[in-house]
């Protein structure tokens, strides 16, 4: 399959089933420590294109992942690829983020978030106040991340060739104020999505600088992608919890965990049921990462009413009513649907 054949289309112009496909949501992540693992390349023979091992259920057959990489993802639910995004691209994303924060450019539909400890700050908006931007698919420069060929060629290993970009985010984790609000509780990303099946969804999360336990790296519970979606709600933390930062209520805090130490440009791909979170930022600098959730265009929506996701649906409905006052807004599950498709159809790769 030729990665260069990837094309981006306006979802309103995508034909047939593409027009009825996935839309993006408004939302989006500690415990005993174990030794951190650093991102490292995998060396193994490339899987032949005609190889069809029946034991693999979380990865698809192609010539991108090695057998070792596929088995690692099957067992653990995540895979780190070193040095996948160039320094030049990362600097471009950083520059555009700063321009958005200074309101030098307009980004339709973007959500700008602050830490709960500075949410009512009177300071003018800048890159030291904004802690996260979501739904940047309307910004051509930032959305380049989602269409990078070196990213999408790996995404195809999990979603297949018909790819939708569902949820975009640039995280600017702030230095912790001392109240531990910069951490993100352990959660599963599927809690925020009402489309299925989970095995056709993957997140690409790229470090924009060196990330370790000092500035709040990702922490994952390997193998938890093999479980089910667990009930989420706000953790009962002193000091406060950021809006929409739901956490799992009943996971085993003594489960083995891995801290992902990553260098600038390293990218982790992970399953939406993988339990993960991030620690507080103990440094004086901001820790940046950029990410996108992708899904196969063959995914379908499911009604979340009467399920553990109903709480996030109600919360997103309140936020959307406030943000889009006067407009007709419809929620599909916990997904915001306006007049335009919010997920972006990335096209079908030619064979």
Coordinates of C-alpha atoms in Angstrom, one line a residue, residues 142-259:
X142 CA -1.7 21.6 13.3
X143 CA -3.9 19.2 11.4
X144 CA -0.8 18.3 9.4
X145 CA 0.2 16.1 12.3
X146 CA -2.8 13.9 11.7
X147 CA -1.9 13.4 8.1
X148 CA 1.9 12.8 8.4
X149 CA 2.6 9.7 6.2
X150 CA 5.0 8.3 8.9
X151 CA 2.1 8.5 11.4
X152 CA -0.7 7.2 9.2
X153 CA 1.3 4.2 7.9
X154 CA 1.3 2.9 11.5
X155 CA -2.3 3.9 12.1
X156 CA -3.3 1.7 9.2
X157 CA -1.9 -1.3 11.1
X158 CA -4.7 -0.9 13.6
X159 CA -7.6 0.7 11.7
X160 CA -7.1 -0.6 8.2
X161 CA -6.8 1.7 5.1
X162 CA -10.1 3.7 5.5
X163 CA -9.1 6.1 8.3
X164 CA -11.0 8.9 10.1
X165 CA -9.2 11.4 12.4
X166 CA -11.7 11.6 15.3
X167 CA -10.2 13.7 18.1
X168 CA -7.2 16.1 18.1
X169 CA -5.3 17.5 21.0
X170 CA -2.2 19.4 21.9
X171 CA -1.3 19.1 25.6
X172 CA 0.7 21.8 27.4
X173 CA 1.0 20.2 30.9
X174 CA 1.8 23.1 33.2
X175 CA 4.2 23.1 36.2
X176 CA 2.2 21.9 39.1
X177 CA 0.9 24.5 41.4
X178 CA 1.4 22.3 44.4
X179 CA -2.2 21.0 44.4
X180 CA -1.4 18.0 42.0
X181 CA -3.9 19.3 39.5
X182 CA -1.5 18.8 36.6
X183 CA -1.8 15.0 36.9
X184 CA -4.4 13.0 34.9
X185 CA -6.2 10.2 36.6
X186 CA -6.0 6.6 35.3
X187 CA -8.6 6.2 32.6
X188 CA -9.6 4.6 29.3
X189 CA -10.1 6.8 26.3
X190 CA -13.0 4.8 25.1
X191 CA -15.0 6.4 28.0
X192 CA -15.1 9.5 25.8
X193 CA -16.1 7.8 22.5
X194 CA -19.5 6.3 21.6
X195 CA -18.2 4.6 18.4
X196 CA -17.2 1.0 18.2
X197 CA -15.5 -1.5 17.9
X198 CA -12.6 -0.6 20.1
X199 CA -10.1 -2.7 18.2
X200 CA -10.6 -0.4 15.2
X201 CA -9.6 2.7 17.2
X202 CA -6.0 3.8 18.0
X203 CA -4.4 6.9 19.5
X204 CA -1.1 8.4 18.2
X205 CA 0.6 10.5 20.9
X206 CA 3.9 12.2 20.1
X207 CA 6.3 13.8 22.6
X208 CA 7.2 17.3 21.6
X209 CA 10.2 17.3 24.0
X210 CA 11.9 14.9 26.4
X211 CA 9.3 13.5 28.7
X212 CA 9.9 11.5 31.9
X213 CA 8.5 11.1 35.4
X214 CA 9.7 14.6 36.4
X215 CA 7.5 16.4 34.0
X216 CA 4.6 14.0 34.0
X217 CA 5.1 11.2 31.4
X218 CA 2.3 8.8 30.5
X219 CA 1.9 5.8 32.7
X220 CA 0.2 2.7 31.4
X221 CA -1.1 -0.6 32.8
X222 CA 0.1 -3.2 30.2
X223 CA -2.4 -5.7 29.0
X224 CA -5.5 -3.9 30.3
X225 CA -6.7 -3.3 26.7
X226 CA -7.9 -6.9 26.9
X227 CA -10.5 -6.0 29.5
X228 CA -13.8 -4.1 29.3
X229 CA -14.7 -0.4 29.6
X230 CA -14.9 0.4 33.3
X231 CA -17.0 3.1 35.1
X232 CA -15.4 6.5 35.2
X233 CA -16.1 9.6 37.3
X234 CA -14.2 12.4 38.9
X235 CA -11.6 11.2 41.4
X236 CA -11.9 12.4 45.0
X237 CA -8.7 14.3 45.0
X238 CA -7.9 17.2 47.3
X239 CA -6.8 20.3 45.4
X240 CA -9.2 19.9 42.6
X241 CA -9.6 18.0 39.3
X242 CA -9.7 19.5 35.8
X243 CA -12.9 19.5 33.8
X244 CA -13.7 16.3 32.0
X245 CA -10.7 14.5 33.6
X246 CA -12.7 11.4 34.6
X247 CA -10.9 8.5 36.1
X248 CA -11.6 4.8 36.6
X249 CA -13.3 4.2 40.0
X250 CA -12.3 0.5 40.7
X251 CA -9.1 -0.4 39.0
X252 CA -6.4 -2.3 41.0
X253 CA -3.9 0.3 42.1
X254 CA -1.3 -2.5 42.7
X255 CA -1.3 -3.6 39.0
X256 CA 2.1 -3.5 37.4
X257 CA 2.6 -0.2 35.5
X258 CA 5.1 1.2 33.1
X259 CA 6.2 4.9 32.8

